[in-house]
Every structure is written in C-alpha cells, then in structure tokens.
PDB file of C-alpha atoms in Angstrom:
ATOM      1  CA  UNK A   1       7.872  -9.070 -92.571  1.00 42.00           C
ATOM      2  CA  UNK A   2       4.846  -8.815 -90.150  1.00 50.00           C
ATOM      3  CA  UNK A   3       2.895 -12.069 -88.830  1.00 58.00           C
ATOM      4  CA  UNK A   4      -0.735 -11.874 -90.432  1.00 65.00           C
ATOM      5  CA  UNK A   5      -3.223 -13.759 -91.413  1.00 71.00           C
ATOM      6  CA  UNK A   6      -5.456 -13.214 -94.110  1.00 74.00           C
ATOM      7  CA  UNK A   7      -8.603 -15.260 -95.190  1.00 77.00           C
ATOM      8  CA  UNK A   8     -10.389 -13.772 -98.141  1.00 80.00           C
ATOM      9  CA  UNK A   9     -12.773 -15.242-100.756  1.00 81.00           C
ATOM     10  CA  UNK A  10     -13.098 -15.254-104.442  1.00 84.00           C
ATOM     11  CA  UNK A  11      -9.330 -14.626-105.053  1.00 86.00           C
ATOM     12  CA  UNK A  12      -8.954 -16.930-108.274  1.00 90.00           C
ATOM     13  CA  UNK A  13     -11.428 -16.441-111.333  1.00 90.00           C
ATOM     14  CA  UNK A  14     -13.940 -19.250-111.569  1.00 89.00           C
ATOM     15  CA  UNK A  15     -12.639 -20.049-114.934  1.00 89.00           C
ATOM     16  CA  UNK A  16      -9.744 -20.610-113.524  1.00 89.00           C
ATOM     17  CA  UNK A  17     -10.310 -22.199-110.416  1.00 89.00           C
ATOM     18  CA  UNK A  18     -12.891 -24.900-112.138  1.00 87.00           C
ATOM     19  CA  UNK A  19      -9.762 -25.621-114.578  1.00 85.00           C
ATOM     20  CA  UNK A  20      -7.807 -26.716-111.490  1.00 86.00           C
ATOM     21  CA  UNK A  21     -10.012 -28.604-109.725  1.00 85.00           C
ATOM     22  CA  UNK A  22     -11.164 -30.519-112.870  1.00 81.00           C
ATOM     23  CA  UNK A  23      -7.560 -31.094-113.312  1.00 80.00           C
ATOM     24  CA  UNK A  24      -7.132 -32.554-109.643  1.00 81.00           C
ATOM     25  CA  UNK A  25      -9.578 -34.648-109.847  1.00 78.00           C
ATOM     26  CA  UNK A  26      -9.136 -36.137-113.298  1.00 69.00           C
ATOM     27  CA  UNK A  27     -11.960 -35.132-115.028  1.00 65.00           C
ATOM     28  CA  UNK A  28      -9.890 -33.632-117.734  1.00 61.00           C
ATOM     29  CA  UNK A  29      -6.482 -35.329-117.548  1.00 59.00           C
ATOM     30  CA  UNK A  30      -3.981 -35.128-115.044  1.00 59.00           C
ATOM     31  CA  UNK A  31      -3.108 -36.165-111.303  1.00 63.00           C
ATOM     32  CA  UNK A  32      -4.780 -35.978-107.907  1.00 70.00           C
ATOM     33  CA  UNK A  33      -1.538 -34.038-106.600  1.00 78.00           C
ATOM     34  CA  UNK A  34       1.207 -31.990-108.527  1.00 80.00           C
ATOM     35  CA  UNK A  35       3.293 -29.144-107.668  1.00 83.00           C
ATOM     36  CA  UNK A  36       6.017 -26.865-109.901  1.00 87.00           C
ATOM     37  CA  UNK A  37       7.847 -24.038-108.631  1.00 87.00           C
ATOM     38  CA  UNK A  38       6.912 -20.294-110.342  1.00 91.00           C
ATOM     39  CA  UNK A  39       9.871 -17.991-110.022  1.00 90.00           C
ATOM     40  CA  UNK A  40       8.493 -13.912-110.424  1.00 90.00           C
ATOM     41  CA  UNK A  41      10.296 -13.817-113.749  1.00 91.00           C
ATOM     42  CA  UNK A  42       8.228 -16.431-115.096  1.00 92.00           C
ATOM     43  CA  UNK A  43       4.624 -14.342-114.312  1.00 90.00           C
ATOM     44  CA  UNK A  44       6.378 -11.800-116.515  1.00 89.00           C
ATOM     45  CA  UNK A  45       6.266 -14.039-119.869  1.00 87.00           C
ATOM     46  CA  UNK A  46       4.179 -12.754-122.423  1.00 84.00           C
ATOM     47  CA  UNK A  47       4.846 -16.717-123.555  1.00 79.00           C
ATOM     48  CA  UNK A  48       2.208 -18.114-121.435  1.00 76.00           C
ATOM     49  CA  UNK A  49      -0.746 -18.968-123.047  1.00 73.00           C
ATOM     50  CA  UNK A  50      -4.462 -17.768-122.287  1.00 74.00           C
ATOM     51  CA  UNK A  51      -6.490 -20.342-120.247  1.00 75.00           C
ATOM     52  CA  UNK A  52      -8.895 -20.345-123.451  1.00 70.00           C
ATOM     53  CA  UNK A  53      -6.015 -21.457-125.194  1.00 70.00           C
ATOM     54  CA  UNK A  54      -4.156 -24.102-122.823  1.00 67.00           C
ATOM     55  CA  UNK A  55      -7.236 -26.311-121.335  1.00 55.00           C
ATOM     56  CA  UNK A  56     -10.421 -27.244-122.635  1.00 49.00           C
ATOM     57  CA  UNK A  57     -12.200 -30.264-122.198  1.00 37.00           C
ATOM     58  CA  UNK A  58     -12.366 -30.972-126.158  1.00 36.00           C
ATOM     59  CA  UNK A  59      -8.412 -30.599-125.731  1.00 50.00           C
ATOM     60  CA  UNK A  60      -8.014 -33.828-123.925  1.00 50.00           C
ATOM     61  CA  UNK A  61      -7.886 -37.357-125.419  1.00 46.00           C
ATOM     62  CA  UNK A  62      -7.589 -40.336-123.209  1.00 51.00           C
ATOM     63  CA  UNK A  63      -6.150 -37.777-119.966  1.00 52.00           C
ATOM     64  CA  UNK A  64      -3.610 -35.534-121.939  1.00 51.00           C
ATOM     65  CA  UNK A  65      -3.659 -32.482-123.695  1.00 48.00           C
ATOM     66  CA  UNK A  66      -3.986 -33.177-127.172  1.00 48.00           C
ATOM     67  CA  UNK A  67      -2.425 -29.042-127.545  1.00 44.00           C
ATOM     68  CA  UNK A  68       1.343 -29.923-127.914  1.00 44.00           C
ATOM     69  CA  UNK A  69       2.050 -29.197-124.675  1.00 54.00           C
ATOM     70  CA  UNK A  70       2.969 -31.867-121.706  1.00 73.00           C
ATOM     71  CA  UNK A  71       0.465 -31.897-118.600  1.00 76.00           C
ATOM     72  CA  UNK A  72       3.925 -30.793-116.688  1.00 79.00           C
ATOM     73  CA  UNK A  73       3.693 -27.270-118.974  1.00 81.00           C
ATOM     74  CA  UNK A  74      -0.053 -26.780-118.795  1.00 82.00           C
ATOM     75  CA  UNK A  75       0.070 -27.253-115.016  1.00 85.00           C
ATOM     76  CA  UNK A  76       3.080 -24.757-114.597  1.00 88.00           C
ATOM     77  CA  UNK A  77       1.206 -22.414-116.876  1.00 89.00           C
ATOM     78  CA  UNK A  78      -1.825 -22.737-114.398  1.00 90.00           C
ATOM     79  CA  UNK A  79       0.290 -22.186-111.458  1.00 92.00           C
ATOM     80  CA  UNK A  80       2.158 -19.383-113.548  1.00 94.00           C
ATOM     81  CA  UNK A  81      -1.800 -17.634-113.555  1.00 92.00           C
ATOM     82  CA  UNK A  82      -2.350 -18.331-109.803  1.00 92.00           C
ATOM     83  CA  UNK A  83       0.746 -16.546-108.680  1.00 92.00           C
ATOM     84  CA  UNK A  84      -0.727 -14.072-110.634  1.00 92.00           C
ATOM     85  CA  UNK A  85      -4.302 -13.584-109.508  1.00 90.00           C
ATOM     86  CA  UNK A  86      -3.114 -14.207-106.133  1.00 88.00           C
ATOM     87  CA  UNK A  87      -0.055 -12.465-105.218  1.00 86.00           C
ATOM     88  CA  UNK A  88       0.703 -10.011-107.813  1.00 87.00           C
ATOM     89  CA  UNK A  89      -2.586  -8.600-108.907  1.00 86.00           C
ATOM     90  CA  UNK A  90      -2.738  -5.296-107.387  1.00 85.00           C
ATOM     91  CA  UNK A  91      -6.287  -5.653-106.626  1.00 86.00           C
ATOM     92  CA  UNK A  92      -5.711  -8.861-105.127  1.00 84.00           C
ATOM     93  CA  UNK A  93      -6.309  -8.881-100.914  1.00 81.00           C
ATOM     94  CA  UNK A  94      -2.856 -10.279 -99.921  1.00 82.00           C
ATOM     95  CA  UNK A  95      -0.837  -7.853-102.629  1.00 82.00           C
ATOM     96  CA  UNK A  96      -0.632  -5.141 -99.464  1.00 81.00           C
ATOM     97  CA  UNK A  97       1.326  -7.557 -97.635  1.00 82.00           C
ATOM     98  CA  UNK A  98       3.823  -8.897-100.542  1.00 84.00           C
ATOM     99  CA  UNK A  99       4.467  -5.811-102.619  1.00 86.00           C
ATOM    100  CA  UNK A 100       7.794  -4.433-100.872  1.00 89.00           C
ATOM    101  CA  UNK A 101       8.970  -8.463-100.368  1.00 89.00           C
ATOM    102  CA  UNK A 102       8.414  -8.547-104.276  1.00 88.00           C
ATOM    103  CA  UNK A 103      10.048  -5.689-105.455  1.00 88.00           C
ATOM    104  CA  UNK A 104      12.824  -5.981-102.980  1.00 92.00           C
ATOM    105  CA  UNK A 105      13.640  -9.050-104.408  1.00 90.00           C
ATOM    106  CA  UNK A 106      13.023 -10.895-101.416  1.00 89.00           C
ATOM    107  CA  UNK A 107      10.413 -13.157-103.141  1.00 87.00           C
ATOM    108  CA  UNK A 108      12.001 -14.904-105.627  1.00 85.00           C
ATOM    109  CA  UNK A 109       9.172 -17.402-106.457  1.00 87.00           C
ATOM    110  CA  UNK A 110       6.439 -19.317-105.271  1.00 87.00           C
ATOM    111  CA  UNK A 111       5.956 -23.442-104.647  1.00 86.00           C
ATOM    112  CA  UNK A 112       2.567 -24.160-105.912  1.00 88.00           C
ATOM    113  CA  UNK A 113       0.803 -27.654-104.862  1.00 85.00           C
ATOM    114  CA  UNK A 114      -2.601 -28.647-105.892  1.00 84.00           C
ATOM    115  CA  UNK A 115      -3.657 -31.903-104.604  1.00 80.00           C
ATOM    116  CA  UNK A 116      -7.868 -33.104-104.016  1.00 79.00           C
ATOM    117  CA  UNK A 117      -9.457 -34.789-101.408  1.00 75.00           C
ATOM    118  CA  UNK A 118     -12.377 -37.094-100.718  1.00 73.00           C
ATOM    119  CA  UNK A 119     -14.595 -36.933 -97.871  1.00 72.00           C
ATOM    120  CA  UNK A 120     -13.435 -37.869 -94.227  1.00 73.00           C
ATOM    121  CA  UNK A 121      -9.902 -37.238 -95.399  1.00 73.00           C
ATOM    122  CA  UNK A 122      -7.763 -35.212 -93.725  1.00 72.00           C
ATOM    123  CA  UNK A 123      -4.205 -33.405 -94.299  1.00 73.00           C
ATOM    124  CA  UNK A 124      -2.129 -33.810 -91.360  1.00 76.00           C
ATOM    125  CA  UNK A 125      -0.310 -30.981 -89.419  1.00 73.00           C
ATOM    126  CA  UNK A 126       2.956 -30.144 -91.383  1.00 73.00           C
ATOM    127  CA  UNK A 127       5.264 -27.472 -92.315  1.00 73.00           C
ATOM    128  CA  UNK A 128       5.505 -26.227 -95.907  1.00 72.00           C
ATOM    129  CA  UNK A 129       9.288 -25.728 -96.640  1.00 71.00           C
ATOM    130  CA  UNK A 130      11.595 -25.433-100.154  1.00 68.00           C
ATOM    131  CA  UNK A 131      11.503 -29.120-100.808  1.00 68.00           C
ATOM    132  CA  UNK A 132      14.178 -29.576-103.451  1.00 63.00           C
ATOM    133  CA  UNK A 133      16.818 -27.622-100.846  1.00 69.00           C
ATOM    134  CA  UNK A 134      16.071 -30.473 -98.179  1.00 72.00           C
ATOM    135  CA  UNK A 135      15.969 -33.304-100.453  1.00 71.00           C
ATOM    136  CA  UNK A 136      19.425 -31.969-102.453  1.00 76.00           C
ATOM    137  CA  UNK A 137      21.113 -30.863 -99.099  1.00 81.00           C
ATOM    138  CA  UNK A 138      19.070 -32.152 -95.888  1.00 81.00           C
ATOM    139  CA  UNK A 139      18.153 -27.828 -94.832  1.00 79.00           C
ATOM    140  CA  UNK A 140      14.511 -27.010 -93.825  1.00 75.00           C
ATOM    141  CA  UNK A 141      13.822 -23.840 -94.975  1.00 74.00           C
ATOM    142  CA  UNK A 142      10.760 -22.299 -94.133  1.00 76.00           C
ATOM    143  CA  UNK A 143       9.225 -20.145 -96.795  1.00 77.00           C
ATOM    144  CA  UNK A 144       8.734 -16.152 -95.913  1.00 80.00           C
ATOM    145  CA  UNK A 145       4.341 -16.999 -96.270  1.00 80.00           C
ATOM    146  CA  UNK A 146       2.340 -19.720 -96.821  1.00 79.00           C
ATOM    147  CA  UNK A 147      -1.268 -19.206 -98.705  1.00 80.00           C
ATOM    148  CA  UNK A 148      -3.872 -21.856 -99.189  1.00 81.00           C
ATOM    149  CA  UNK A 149      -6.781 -21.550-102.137  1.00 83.00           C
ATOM    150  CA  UNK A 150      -9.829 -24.139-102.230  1.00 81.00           C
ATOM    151  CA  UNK A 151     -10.755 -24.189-105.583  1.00 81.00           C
ATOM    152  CA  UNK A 152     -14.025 -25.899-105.495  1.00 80.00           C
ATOM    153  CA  UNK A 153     -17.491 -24.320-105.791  1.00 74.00           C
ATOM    154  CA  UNK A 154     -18.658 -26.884-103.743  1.00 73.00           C
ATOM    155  CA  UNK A 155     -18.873 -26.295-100.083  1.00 73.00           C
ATOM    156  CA  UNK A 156     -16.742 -27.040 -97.746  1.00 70.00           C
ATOM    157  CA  UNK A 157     -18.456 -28.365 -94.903  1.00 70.00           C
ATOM    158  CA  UNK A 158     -17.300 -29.493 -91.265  1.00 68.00           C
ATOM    159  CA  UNK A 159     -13.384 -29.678 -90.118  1.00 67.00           C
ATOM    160  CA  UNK A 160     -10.798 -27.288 -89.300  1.00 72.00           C
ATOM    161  CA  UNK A 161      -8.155 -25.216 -91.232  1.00 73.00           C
ATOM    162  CA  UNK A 162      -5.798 -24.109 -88.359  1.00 77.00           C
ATOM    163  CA  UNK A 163      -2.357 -22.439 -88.573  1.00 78.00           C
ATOM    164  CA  UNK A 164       0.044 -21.825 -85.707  1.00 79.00           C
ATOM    165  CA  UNK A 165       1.675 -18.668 -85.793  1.00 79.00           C
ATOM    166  CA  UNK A 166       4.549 -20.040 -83.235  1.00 80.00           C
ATOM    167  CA  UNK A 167       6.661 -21.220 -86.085  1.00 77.00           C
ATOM    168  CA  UNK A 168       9.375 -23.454 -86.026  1.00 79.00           C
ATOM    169  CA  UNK A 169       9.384 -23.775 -82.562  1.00 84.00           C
ATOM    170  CA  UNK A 170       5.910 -25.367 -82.292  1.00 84.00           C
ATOM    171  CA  UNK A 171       7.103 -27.676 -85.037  1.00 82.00           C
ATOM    172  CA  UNK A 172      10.069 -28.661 -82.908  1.00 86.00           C
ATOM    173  CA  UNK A 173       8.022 -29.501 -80.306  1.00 88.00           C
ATOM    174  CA  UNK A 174       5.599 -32.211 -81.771  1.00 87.00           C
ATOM    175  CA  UNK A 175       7.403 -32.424 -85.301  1.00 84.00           C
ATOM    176  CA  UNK A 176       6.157 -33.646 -88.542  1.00 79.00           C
ATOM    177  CA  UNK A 177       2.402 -34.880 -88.705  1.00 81.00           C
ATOM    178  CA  UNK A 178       2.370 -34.902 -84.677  1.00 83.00           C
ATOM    179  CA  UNK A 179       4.492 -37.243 -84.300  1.00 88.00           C
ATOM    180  CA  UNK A 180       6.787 -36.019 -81.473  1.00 89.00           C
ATOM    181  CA  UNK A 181       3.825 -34.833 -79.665  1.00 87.00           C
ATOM    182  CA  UNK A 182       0.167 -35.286 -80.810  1.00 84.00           C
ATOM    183  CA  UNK A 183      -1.693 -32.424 -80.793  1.00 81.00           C
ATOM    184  CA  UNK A 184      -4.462 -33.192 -78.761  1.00 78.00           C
ATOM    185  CA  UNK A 185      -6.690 -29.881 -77.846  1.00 77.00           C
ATOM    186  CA  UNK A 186      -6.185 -26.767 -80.105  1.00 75.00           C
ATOM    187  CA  UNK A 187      -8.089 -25.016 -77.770  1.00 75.00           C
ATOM    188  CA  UNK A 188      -5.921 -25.497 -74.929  1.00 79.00           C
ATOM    189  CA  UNK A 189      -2.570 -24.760 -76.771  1.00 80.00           C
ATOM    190  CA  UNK A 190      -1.352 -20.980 -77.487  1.00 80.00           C
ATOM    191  CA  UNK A 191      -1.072 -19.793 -81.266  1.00 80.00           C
ATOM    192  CA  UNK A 192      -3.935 -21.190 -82.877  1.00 79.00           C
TER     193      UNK A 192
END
C-alpha cells in the first residue's frame, strides 16, 4: 500500500458521533476509554441494531443500558457503525485508499479505541499495534493504517496532532512515549 495521509472532516454522522462522545464522557453510561476489535464480517450483520434502537438517553438507568444489551455490545455495535461510515462507505474520503486492501482480504478488521480528554492533557507519542498479539505472544505488529476521528462538536483548540511517516524505525529510535529519545523539536526532525 502507498504512504498517505488524509485529513478530512465530517466523516461520522452527528448522530453518531454525539452518541460516542456522550458515551466517553459518561453522560450516558459507560467509560472514559474502551476499545473492541471489528472484523469486516461483522459490518456485514444485518444483526446490528439501528443507533435509534441501541442508545438513547431514556435507555440508561444509573450508567447502563437498560435495552438488554451489555455496554461491551452497544459499544462494539458503535464501533461496528464507525468502521462503517469510515472505511467502507463508498462515499467515504479514505474508501479510495482501502477498497483493494478490503476486498483482497488484506484487511481483516479494524481496532477501534475511543477514549476523552480534559483540557491541558495530552496523549503521548506511541505506536498503535494489534495489542492482544503482543500481550498473548510478546510480537509488535504494526497495523497496515492508522485513522483518528474527534468526535466532538466542540472545537478543538491549540496543540498538535503529528504523525511520522518514518515508521518503525523512528519508533526504534526514541521508543515508546519518548522514552529512548525525547522528541524535542518536530521542526527540526525529518517525517513530520
């Protein structure tokens, strides 16, 4: 696949995107951070409910769905519908990129974290990998891309979103959170 990088707004419906922020940050049940893994089979259930259906603020009683379905479910079914607006909507800007990696079978699935913030925090340089394979058998595997959403009609005001298209080997070099080597000067470092 070819390096890009995309940046495009308005991906998610606001419907949707207000669900998962309200869900982040607990105004309708839930945790500040949670992640499932969405395989490509599973965004081809006719199973998974409507958004109408699955969350609702009259839905929740003391911060879990009062639907019959555990906050795990309803978050996988929300992650289930971003995978779909996202990736595999055919109108959707970074579909260009991912169609012959999906129908190759190359994509098999998707990780898909949602965590919320407060002001003057800050997430710390990392590398997004397949999680389970490194805590079951010790392996960093880096995924084939790497997407970000804000879901917040709020704006976002000051800091930096930066991504280094060097890879592995400019995560060898100053490792996990900077820790090897701090990362002092984007500006004066290639790849940014």
């Amino acid at each position: 696949s070819k390096k890009f990088l995309e940046v495009s707004q308005n991906v998610l419906d606001e419907d949707l995107a207000d669900t998962i922020y309200d869900l982040c940050t607990k105004k309708i049940g839930g945790s500040k951070a949670w992640g499932t893994y969405v395989t490509i089979l599973d965004t081809e259930r006719d199973d998974i409910p409507q958004l109408s259906e699955l969350v609702s603020l009259s839905d929740y009683h003391n911060g879990e769905p009062n639907i019959g379905k555990s906050m795990e479910k309803v978050q996988h079914a929300l992650a289930v519908m971003v995978v779909r607006q996202f990736l595999l909507n055919k109108n959707a800007p970074v579909h260009r990129f991912l169609s012959d990696d999906i129908a190759s079978g190359a994509i098999h699935g998707v990780g898909v974290w949602a965590l919320s913030s407060c002001i003057d925090t800050q997430v710390e340089y990392h590398i997004d990998y397949a999680e389970m394979i490194r805590y079951e058998h010790n392996i960093i595997i880096p995924p084939m891309y790497g997407g970000t959403l804000h879901c917040t009609r709020g704006k976002i005001g000051g800091g930096e979103f930066c991504v280094n298209n060097r890879g592995l080997e400019h995560y060898e070099l100053h490792g996990y959170k900077g820790k090897k080597c701090p990362i002092l000067n984007l500006s004066e470092e290639e790849g940014w």
